[in-house]
mmCIF file with all atom_site columns, C-alpha atoms in Angstrom:
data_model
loop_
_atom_site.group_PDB
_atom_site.id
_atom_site.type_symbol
_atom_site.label_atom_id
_atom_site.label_alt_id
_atom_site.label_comp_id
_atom_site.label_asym_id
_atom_site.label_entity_id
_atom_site.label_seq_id
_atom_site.pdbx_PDB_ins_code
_atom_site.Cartn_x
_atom_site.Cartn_y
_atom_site.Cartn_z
_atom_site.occupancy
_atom_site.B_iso_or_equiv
_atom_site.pdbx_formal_charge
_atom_site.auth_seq_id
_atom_site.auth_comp_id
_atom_site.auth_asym_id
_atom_site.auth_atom_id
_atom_site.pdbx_PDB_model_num
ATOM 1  C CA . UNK A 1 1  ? -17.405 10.923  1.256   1.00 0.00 ? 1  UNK A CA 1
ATOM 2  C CA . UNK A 1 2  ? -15.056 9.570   3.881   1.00 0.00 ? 2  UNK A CA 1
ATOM 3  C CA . UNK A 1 3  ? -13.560 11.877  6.348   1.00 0.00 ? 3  UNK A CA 1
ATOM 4  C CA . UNK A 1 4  ? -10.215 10.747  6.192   1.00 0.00 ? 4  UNK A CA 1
ATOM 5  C CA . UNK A 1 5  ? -9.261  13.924  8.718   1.00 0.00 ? 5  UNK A CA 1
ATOM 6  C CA . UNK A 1 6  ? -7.259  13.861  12.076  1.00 0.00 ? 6  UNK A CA 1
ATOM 7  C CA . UNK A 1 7  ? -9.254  16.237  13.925  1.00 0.00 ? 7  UNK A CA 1
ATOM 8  C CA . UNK A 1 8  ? -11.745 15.321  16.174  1.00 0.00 ? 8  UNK A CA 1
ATOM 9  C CA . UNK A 1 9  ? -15.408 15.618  15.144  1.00 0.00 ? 9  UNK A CA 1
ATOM 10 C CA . UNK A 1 10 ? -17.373 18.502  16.321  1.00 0.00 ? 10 UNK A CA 1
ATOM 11 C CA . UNK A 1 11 ? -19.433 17.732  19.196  1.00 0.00 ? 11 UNK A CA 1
ATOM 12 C CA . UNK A 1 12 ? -23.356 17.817  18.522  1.00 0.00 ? 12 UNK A CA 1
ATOM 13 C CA . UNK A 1 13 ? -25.640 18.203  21.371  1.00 0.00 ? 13 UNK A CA 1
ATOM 14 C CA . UNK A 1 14 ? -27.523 14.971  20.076  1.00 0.00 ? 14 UNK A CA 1
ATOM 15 C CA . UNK A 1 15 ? -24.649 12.847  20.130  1.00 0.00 ? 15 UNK A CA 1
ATOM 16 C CA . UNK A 1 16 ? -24.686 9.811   21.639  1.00 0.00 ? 16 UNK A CA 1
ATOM 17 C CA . UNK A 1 17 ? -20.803 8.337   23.328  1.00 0.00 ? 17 UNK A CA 1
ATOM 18 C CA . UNK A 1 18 ? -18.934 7.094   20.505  1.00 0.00 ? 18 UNK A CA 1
ATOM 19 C CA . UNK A 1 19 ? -17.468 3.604   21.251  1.00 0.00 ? 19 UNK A CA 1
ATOM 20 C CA . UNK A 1 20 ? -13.498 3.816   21.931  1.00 0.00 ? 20 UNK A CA 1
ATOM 21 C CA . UNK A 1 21 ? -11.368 4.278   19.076  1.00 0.00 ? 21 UNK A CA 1
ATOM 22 C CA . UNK A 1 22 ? -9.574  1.614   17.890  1.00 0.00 ? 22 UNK A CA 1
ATOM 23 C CA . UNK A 1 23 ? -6.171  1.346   18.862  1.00 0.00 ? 23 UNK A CA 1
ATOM 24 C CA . UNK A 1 24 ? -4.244  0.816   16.083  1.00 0.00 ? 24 UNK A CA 1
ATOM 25 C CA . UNK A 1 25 ? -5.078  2.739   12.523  1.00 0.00 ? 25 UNK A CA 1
ATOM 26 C CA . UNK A 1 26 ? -4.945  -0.258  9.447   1.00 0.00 ? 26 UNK A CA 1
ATOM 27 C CA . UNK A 1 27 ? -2.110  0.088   7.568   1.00 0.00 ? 27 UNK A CA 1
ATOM 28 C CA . UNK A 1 28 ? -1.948  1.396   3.999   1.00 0.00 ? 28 UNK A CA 1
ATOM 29 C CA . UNK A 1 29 ? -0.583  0.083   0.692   1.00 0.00 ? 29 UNK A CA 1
ATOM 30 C CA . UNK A 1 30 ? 2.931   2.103   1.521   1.00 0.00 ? 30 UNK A CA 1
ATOM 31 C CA . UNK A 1 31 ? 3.517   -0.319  4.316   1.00 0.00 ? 31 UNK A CA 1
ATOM 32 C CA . UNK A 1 32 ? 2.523   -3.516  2.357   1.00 0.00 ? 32 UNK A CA 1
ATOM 33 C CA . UNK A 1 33 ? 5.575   -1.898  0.081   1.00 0.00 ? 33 UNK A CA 1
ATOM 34 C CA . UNK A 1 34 ? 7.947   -1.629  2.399   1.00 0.00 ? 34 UNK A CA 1
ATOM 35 C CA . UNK A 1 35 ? 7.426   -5.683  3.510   1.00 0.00 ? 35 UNK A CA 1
ATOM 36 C CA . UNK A 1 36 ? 11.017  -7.361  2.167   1.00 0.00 ? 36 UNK A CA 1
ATOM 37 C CA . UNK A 1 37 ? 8.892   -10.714 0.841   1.00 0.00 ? 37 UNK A CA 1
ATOM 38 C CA . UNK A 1 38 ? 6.883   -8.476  -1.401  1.00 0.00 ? 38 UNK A CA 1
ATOM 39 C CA . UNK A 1 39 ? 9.820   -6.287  -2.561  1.00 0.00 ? 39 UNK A CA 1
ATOM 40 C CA . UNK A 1 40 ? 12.006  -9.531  -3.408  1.00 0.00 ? 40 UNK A CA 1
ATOM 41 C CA . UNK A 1 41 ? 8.507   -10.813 -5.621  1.00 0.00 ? 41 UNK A CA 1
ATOM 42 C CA . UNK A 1 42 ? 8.216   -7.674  -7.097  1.00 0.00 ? 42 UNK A CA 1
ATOM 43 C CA . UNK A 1 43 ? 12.174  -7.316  -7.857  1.00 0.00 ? 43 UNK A CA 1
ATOM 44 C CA . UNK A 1 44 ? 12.006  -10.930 -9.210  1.00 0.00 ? 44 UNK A CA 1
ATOM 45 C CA . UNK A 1 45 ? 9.212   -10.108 -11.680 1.00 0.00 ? 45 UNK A CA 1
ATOM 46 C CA . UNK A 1 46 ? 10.425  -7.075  -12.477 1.00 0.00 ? 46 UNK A CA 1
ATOM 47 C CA . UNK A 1 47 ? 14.195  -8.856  -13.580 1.00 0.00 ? 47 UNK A CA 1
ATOM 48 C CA . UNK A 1 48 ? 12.115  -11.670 -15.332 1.00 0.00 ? 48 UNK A CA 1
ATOM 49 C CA . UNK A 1 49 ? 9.896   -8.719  -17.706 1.00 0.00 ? 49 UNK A CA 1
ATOM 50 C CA . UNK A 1 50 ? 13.440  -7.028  -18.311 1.00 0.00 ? 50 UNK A CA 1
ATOM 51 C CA . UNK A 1 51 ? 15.263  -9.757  -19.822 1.00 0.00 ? 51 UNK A CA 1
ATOM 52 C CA . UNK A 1 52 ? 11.936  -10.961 -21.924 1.00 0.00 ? 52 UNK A CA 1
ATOM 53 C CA . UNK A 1 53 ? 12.083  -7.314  -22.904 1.00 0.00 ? 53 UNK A CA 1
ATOM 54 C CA . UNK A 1 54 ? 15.984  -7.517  -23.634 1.00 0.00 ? 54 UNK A CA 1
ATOM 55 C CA . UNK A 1 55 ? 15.418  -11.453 -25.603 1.00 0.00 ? 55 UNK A CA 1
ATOM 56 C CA . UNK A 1 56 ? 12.293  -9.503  -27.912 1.00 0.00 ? 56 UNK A CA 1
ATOM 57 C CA . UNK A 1 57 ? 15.265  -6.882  -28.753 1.00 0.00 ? 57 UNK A CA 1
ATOM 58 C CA . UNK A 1 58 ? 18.421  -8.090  -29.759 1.00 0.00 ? 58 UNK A CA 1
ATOM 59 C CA . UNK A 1 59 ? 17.512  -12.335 -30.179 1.00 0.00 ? 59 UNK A CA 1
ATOM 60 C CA . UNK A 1 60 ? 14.106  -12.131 -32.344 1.00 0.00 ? 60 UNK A CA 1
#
């Protein structure tokens, strides 16, 4: 399983120098969210399923 903790690993006597970390951690799926392209798609679908939803209820 992935350690997905922010402590440091415990130093082994057999352990060889670990190459720098990198930099910068990746991003997550919470920042993709917060992009405004992706929330204007996603409000734009979201309008479109809401009026089909709204036309199958009161037109048909």
């Amino acid at each position: 399983m992935l350690d997905t903790s922010r402590e440091p690993a415990p130093a082994s006597a057999e352990s060889v120098p670990a190459a720098d970390p990198p930099a910068e951690e990746p991003r997550g799926c919470l920042f993709a969210l917060s992009q405004p392209p992706l929330m204007i798609f996603l409000t734009v679908i979201g309008a479109l399923l809401l009026m089909a939803a709204l036309h199958d209820l009161y037109v048909l």
